[in-house]
PDB file of C-alpha atoms in Angstrom:
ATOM      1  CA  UNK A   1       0.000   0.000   0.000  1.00  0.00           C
ATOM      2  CA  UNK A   2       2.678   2.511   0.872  1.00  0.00           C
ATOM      3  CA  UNK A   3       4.591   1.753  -2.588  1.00  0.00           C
ATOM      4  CA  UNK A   4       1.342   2.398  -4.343  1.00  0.00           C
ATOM      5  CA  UNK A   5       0.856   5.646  -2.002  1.00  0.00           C
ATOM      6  CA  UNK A   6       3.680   6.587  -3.179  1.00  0.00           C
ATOM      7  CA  UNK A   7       3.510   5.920  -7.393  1.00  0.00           C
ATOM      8  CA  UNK A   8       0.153   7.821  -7.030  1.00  0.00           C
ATOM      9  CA  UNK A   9       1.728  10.922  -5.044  1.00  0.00           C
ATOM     10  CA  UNK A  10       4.632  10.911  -7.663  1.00  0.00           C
ATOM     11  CA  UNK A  11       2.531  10.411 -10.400  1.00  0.00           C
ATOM     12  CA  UNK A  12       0.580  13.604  -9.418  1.00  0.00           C
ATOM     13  CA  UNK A  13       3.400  15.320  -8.438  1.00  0.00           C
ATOM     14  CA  UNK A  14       4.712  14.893 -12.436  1.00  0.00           C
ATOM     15  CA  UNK A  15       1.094  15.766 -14.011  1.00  0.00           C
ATOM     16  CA  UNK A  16       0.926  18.983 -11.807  1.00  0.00           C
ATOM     17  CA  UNK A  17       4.015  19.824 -12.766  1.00  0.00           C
ATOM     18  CA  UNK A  18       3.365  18.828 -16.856  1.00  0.00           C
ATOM     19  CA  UNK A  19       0.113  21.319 -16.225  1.00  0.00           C
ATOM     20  CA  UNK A  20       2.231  24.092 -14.850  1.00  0.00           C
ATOM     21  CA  UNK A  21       4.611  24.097 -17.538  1.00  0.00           C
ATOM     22  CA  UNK A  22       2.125  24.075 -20.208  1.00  0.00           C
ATOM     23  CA  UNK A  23       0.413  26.797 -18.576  1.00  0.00           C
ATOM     24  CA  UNK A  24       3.946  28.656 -18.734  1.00  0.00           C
ATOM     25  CA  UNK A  25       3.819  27.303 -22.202  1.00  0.00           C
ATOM     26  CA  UNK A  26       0.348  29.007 -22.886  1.00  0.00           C
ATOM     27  CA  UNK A  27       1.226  32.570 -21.317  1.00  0.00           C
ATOM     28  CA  UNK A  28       3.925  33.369 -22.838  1.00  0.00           C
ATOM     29  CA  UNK A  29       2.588  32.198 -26.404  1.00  0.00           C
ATOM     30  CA  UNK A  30      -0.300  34.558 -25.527  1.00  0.00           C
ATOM     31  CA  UNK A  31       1.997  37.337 -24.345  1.00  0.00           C
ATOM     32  CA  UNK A  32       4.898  36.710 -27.108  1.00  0.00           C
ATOM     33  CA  UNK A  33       5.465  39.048 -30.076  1.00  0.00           C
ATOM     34  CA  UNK A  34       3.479  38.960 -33.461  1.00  0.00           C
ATOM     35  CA  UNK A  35       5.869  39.108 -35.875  1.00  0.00           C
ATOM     36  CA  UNK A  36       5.050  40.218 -39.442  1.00  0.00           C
ATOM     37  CA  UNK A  37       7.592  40.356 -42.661  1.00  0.00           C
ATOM     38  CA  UNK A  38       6.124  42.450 -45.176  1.00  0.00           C
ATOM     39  CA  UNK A  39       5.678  41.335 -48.174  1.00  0.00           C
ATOM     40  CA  UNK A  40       3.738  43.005 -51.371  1.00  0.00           C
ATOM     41  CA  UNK A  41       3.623  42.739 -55.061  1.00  0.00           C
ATOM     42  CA  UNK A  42       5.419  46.169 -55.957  1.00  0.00           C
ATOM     43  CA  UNK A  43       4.612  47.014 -59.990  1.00  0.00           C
ATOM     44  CA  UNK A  44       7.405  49.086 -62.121  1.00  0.00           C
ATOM     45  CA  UNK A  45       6.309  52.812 -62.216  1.00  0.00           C
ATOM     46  CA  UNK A  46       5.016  53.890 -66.067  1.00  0.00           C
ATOM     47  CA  UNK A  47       6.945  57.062 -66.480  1.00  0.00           C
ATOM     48  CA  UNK A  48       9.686  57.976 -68.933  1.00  0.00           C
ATOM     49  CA  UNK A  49      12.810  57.343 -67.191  1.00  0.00           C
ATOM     50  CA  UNK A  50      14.835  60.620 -66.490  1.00  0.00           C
ATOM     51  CA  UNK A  51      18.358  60.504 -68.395  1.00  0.00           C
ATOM     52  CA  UNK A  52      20.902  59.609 -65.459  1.00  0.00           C
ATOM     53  CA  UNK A  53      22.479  56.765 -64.403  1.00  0.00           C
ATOM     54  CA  UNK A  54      22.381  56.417 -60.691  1.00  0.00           C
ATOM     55  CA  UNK A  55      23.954  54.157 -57.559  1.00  0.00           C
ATOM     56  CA  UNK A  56      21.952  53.560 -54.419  1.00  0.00           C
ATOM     57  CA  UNK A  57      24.119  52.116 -51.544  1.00  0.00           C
ATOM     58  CA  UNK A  58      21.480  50.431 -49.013  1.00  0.00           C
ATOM     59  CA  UNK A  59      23.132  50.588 -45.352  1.00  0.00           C
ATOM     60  CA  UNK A  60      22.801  47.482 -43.101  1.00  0.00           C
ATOM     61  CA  UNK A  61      20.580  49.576 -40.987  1.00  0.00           C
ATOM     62  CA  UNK A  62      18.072  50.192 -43.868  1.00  0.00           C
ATOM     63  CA  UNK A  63      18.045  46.682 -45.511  1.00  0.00           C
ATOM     64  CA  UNK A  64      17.236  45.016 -42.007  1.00  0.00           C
ATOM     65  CA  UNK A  65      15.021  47.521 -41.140  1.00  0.00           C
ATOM     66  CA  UNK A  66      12.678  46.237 -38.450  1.00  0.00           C
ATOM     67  CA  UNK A  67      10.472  47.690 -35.495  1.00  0.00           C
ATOM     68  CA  UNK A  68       9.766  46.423 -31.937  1.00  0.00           C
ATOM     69  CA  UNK A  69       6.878  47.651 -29.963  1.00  0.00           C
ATOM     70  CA  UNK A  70       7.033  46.873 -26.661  1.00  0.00           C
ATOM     71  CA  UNK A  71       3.341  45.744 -25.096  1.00  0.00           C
ATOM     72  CA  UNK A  72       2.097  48.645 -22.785  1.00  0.00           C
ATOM     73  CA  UNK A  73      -0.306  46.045 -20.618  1.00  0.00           C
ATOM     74  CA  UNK A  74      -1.209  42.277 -20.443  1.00  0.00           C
ATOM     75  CA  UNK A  75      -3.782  42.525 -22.677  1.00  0.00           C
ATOM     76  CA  UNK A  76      -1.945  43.735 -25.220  1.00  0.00           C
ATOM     77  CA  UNK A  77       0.885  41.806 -27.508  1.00  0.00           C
ATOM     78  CA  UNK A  78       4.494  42.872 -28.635  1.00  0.00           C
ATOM     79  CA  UNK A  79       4.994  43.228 -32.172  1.00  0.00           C
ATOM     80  CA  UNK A  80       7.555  43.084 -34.405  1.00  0.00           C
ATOM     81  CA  UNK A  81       7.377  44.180 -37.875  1.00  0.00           C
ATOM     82  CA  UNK A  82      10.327  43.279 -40.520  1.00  0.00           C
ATOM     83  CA  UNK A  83      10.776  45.831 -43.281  1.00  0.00           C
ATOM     84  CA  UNK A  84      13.802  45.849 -44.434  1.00  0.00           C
ATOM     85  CA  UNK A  85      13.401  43.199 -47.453  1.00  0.00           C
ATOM     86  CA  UNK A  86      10.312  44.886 -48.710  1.00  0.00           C
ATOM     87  CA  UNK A  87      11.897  48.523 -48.426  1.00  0.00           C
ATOM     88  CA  UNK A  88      15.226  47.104 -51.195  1.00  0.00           C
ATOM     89  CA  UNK A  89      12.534  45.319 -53.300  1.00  0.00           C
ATOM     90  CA  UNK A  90      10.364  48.242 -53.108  1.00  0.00           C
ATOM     91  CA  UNK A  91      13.064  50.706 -54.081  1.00  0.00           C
ATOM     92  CA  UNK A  92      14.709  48.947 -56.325  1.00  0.00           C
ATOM     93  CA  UNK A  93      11.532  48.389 -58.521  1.00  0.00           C
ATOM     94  CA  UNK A  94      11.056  52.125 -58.256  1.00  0.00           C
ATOM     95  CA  UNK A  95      14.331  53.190 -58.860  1.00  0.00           C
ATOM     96  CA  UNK A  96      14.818  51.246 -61.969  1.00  0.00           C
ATOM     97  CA  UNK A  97      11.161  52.759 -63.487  1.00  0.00           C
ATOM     98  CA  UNK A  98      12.509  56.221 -62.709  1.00  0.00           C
ATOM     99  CA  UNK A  99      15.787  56.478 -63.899  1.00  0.00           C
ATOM    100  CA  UNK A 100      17.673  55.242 -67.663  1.00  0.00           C
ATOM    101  CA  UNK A 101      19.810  53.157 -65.712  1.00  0.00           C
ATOM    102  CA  UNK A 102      20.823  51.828 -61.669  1.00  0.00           C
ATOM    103  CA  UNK A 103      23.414  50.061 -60.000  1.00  0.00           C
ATOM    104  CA  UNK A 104      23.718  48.790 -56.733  1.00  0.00           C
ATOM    105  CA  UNK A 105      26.993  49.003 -54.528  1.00  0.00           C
ATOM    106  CA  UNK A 106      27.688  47.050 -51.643  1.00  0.00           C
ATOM    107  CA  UNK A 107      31.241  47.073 -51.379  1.00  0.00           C
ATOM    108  CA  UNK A 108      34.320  48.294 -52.077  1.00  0.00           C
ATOM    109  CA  UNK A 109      34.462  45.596 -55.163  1.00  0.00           C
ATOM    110  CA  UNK A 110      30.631  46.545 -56.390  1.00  0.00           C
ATOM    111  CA  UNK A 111      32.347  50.456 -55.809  1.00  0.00           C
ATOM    112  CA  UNK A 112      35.281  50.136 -58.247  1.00  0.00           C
ATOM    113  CA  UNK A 113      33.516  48.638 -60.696  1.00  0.00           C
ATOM    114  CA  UNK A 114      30.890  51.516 -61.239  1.00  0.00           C
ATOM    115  CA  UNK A 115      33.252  53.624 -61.529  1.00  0.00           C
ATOM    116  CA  UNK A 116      33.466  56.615 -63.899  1.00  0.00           C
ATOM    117  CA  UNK A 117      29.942  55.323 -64.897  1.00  0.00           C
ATOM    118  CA  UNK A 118      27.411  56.938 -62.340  1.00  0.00           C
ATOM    119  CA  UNK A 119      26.197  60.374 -62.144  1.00  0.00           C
ATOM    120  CA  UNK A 120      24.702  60.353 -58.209  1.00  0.00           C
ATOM    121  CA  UNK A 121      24.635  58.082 -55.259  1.00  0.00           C
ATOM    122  CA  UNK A 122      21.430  57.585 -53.397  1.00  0.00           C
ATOM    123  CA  UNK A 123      21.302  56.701 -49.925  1.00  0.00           C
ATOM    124  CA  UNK A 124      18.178  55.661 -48.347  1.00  0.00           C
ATOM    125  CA  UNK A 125      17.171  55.279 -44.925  1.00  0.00           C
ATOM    126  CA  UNK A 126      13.798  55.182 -42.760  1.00  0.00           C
ATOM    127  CA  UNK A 127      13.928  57.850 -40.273  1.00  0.00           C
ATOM    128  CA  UNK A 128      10.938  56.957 -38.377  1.00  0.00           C
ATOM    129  CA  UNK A 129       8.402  54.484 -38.761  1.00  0.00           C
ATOM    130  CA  UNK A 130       4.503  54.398 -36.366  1.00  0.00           C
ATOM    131  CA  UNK A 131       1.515  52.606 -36.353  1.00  0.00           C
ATOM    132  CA  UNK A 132      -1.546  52.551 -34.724  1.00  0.00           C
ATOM    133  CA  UNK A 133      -3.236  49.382 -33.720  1.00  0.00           C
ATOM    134  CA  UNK A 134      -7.258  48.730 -32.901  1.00  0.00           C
ATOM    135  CA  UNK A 135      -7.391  47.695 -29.399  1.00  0.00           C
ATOM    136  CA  UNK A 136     -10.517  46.281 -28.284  1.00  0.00           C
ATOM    137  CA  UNK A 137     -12.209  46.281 -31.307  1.00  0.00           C
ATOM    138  CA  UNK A 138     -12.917  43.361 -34.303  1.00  0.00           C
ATOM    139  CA  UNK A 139     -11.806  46.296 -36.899  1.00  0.00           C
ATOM    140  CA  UNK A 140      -8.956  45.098 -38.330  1.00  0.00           C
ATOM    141  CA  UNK A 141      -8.069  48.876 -39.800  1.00  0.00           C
ATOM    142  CA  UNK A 142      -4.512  49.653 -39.576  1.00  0.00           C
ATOM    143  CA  UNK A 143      -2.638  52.883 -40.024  1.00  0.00           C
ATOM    144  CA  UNK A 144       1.341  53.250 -40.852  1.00  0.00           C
ATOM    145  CA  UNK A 145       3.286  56.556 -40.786  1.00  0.00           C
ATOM    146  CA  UNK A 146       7.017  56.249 -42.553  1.00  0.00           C
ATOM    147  CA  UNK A 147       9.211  59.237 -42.486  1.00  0.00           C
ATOM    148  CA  UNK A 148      12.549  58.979 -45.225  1.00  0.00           C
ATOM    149  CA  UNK A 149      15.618  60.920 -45.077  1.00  0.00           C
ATOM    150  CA  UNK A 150      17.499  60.930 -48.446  1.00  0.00           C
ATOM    151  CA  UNK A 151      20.723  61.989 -49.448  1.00  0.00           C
ATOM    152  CA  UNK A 152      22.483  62.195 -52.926  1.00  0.00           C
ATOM    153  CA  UNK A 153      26.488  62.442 -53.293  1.00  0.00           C
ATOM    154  CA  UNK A 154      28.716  62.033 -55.923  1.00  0.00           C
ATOM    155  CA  UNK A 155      30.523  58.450 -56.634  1.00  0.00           C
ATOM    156  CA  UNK A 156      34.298  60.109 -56.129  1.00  0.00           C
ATOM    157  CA  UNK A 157      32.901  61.091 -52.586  1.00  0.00           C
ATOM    158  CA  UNK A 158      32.190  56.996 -51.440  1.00  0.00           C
ATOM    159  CA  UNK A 159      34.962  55.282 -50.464  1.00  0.00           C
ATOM    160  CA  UNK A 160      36.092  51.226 -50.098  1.00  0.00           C
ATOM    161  CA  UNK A 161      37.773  50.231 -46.924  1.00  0.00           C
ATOM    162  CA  UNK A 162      40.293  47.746 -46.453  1.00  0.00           C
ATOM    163  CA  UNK A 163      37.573  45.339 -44.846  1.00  0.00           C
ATOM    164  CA  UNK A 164      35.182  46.034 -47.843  1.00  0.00           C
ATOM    165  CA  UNK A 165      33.007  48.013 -46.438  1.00  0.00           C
ATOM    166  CA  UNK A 166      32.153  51.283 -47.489  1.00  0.00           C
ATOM    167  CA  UNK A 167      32.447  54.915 -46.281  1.00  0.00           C
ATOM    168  CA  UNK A 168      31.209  58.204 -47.188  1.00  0.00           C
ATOM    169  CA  UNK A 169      32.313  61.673 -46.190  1.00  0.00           C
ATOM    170  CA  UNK A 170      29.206  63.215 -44.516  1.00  0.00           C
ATOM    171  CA  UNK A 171      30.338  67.108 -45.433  1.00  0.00           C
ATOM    172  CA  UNK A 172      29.930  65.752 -49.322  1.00  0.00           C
ATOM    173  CA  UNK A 173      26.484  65.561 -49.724  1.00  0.00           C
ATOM    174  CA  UNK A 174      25.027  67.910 -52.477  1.00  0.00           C
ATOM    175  CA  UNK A 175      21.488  67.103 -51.731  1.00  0.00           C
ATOM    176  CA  UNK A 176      20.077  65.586 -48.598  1.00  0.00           C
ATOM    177  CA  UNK A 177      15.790  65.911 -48.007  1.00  0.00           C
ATOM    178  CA  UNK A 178      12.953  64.048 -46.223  1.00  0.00           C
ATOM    179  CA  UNK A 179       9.713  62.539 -47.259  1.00  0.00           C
ATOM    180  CA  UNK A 180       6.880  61.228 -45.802  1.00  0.00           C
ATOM    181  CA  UNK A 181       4.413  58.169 -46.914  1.00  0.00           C
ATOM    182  CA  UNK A 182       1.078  57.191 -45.200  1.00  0.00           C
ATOM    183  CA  UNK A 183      -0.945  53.526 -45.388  1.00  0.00           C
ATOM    184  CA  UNK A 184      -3.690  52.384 -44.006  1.00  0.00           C
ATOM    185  CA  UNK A 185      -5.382  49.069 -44.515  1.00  0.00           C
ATOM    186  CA  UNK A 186      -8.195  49.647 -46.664  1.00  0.00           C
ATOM    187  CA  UNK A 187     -10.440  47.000 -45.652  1.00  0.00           C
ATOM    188  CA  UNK A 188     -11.576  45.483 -41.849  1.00  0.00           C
ATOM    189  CA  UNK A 189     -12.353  41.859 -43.238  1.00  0.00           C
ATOM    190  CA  UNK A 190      -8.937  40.487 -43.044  1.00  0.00           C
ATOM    191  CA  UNK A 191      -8.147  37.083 -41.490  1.00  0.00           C
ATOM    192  CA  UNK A 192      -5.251  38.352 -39.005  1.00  0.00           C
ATOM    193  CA  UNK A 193      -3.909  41.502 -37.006  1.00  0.00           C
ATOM    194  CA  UNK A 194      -0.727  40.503 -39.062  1.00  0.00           C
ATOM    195  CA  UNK A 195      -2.521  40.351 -42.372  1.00  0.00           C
ATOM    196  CA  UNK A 196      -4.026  44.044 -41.565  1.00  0.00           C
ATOM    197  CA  UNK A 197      -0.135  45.475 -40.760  1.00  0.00           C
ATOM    198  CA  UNK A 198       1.298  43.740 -43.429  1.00  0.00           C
ATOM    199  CA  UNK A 199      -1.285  45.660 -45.974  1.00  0.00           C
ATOM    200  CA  UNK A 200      -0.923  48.866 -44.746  1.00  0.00           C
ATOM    201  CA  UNK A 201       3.020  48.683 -44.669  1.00  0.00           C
ATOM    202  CA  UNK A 202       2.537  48.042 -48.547  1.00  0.00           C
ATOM    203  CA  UNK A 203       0.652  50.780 -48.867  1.00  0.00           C
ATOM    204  CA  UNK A 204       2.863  53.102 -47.038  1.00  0.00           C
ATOM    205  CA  UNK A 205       5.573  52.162 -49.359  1.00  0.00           C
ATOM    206  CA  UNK A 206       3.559  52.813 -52.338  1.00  0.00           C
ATOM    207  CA  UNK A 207       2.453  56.296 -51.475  1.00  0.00           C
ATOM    208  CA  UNK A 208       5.940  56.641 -50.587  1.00  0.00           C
ATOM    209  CA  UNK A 209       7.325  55.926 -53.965  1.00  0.00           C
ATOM    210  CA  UNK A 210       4.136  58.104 -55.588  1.00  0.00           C
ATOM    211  CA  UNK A 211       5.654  60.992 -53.053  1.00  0.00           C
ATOM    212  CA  UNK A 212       9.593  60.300 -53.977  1.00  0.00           C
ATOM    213  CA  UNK A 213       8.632  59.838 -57.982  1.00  0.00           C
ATOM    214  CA  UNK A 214       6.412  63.296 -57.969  1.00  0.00           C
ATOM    215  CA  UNK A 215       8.768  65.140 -55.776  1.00  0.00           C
ATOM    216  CA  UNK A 216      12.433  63.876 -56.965  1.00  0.00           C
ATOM    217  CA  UNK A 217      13.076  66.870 -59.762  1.00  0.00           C
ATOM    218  CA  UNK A 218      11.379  69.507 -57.568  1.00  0.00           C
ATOM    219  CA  UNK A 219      14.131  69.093 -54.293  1.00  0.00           C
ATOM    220  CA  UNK A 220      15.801  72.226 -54.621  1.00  0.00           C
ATOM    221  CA  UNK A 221      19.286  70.762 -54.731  1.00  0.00           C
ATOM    222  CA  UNK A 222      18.654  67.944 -57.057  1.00  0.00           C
ATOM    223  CA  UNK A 223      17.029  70.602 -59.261  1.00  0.00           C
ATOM    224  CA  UNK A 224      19.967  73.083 -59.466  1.00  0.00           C
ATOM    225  CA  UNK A 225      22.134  70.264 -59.817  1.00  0.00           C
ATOM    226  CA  UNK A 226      20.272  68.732 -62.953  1.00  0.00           C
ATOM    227  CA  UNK A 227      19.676  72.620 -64.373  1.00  0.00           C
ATOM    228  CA  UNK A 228      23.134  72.992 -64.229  1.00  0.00           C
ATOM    229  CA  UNK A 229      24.495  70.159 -65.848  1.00  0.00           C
ATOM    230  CA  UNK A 230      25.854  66.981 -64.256  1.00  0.00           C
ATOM    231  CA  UNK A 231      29.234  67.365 -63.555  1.00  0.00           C
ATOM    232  CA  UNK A 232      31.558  65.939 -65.747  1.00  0.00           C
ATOM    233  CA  UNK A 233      33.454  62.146 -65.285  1.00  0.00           C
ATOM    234  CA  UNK A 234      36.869  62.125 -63.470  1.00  0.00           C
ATOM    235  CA  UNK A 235      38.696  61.246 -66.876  1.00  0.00           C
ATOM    236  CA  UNK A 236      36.616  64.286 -68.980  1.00  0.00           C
ATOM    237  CA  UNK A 237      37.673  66.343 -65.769  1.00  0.00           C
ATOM    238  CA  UNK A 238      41.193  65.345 -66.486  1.00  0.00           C
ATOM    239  CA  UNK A 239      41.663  65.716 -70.038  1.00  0.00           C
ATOM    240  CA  UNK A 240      40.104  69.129 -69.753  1.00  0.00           C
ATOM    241  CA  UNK A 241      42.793  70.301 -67.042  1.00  0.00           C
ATOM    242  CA  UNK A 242      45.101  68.984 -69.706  1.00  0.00           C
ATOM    243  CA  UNK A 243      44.302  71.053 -72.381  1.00  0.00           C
ATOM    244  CA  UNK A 244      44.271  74.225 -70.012  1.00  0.00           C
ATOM    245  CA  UNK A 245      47.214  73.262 -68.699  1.00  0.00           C
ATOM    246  CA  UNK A 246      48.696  72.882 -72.675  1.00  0.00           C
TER     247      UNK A 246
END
C-alpha cells in the first residue's frame, strides 16, 4: 500500500508539474510578439525614365530595417514588424522605373567597378516608422506613418575600406531631403492583425514611392544640380585640365 501511495503521489506530483509548464507554455505564447515580414507585389512605375544613371548604396541599418513595440499592458501583444526586405525590393523596382539606368553598390568591389559610370549616389534610410493598432475592437483597420531621409552624393565622394566596407564623407552631400508616406489598410475583413499590418506597410511604401517619384526633380538641390548640368566624369575632368594646362 505505501509503494502504491507513493507511485500515485509521484505520479501527481509529475502531471501537476506537466500542467504548470504548459500553462507557462500558454502565457507566454499569448503574451509573445506577433511578428510580421512584409511582403507586397510592388509594380514598375510607367513614367519615362529621367536621363541619369544612378547608384543607391542600401546601409545594413536600412536593408534590415525592423520595429519592436514593446506591449504597454497584459492585454496587449508585442509586435515586431520586418521591413527591411520589402523597403530594397520596393526601391529597387522604383528606382529602376525612374531612372535610364541603376546600379547597386555594396562594397568596395561593387564600388570600383561603377566607376566613372554613375552620375549620383542615393542613400536611403527610414527615419521613423509608427503605427496605430485597434485595441478592443474586431476592426482590423490599420494605419502606418514612414518618415525617409534621403541623401544624394557624388561616386568620387564613397569610399572602399580595407575590410570592404564602405564609407562616405558626410560634409559631401550635395542634396540631402525628407519625405513622408502614409498607409492604411483599406479593408476590416482580413483574417489576421498581421494580415491588416502587413497591408498597410505596402501601402505606405507605395504612397511613398508616388511621393519620392512626384517630388524627386522639384528638391531644390537635385534641381539646381540637374539645371546645371551633371558634372563631368573624373577622366573628362582630367583631359580638360590637360588642355588648359597645354
Amino acid at each position: 500500500m505505501a509503494r502504491l501511495l507513493d507511485l500515485i503521489t509521484s505520479g501527481l506530483s509529475k502531471y501537476q508539474r506537466a500542467l504548470g509548464a504548459l500553462g507557462v507554455a500558454l502565457l507566454f505564447t499569448a503574451c509573445g510578439a506577433r511578428e510580421v515580414v512584409v511582403q507586397g507585389n510592388f509594380p514598375k512605375p510607367l513614367m519615362d525614365p529621367l536621363p541619369l544613371t544612378v547608384a543607391v548604396i542600401y546601409t545594413d541599418e536600412f536593408a534590415q530595417h525592423e520595429i519592436f513595440d514593446e506591449a504597454a499592458g497584459r492585454a496587449e501583444s508585442d509586435w515586431l514588424v520586418k521591413t527591411g526586405d520589402a523597403q530594397v525590393e520596393f526601391w529597387n523596382t522604383l528606382l529602376n522605373g525612374m531612372f535610364e539606368s541603376v546600379v547597386q553598390i555594396k562594397d568596395s568591389e561593387s564600388l570600383a567597378a561603377h566607376q566613372n559610370t554613375v552620375d549620383a549616389v542615393i542613400v536611403p534610410a527610414v527615419a521613423d516608422l509608427q503605427y496605430t493598432i485597434p485595441l478592443h475592437t474586431n476592426v482590423k483597420i490599420y494605419e502606418i506613418w514612414m518618415k525617409y531621409r534621403f541623401k544624394m552624393v557624388a561616386l568620387e565622394d564613397v569610399h572602399g575600406n580595407e575590410n570592404g566596407d564602405l564609407s562616405i564623407n558626410p560634409d559631401r552631400y550635395f542634396a540631402d531631403w525628407t519625405l513622408t508616406a502614409y498607409g492604411k489598410t483599406p479593408t476590416a475583413f482580413l483574417q489576421s492583425d498581421e494580415e491588416a499590418v502587413n497591408l498597410a506597410a505596402v501601402v505606405a511604401l507605395r504612397d511613398a514611392g508616388a511621393n519620392f517619384a512626384t517630388s524627386f526633380s522639384r528638391v531644390p538641390d537635385i534641381a539646381t544640380w540637374m539645371s546645371e548640368g551633371l558634372p563631368p566624369a573624373p577622366n573628362e575632368e582630367a583631359e580638360r585640365a590637360g588642355a588648359t594646362d597645354g
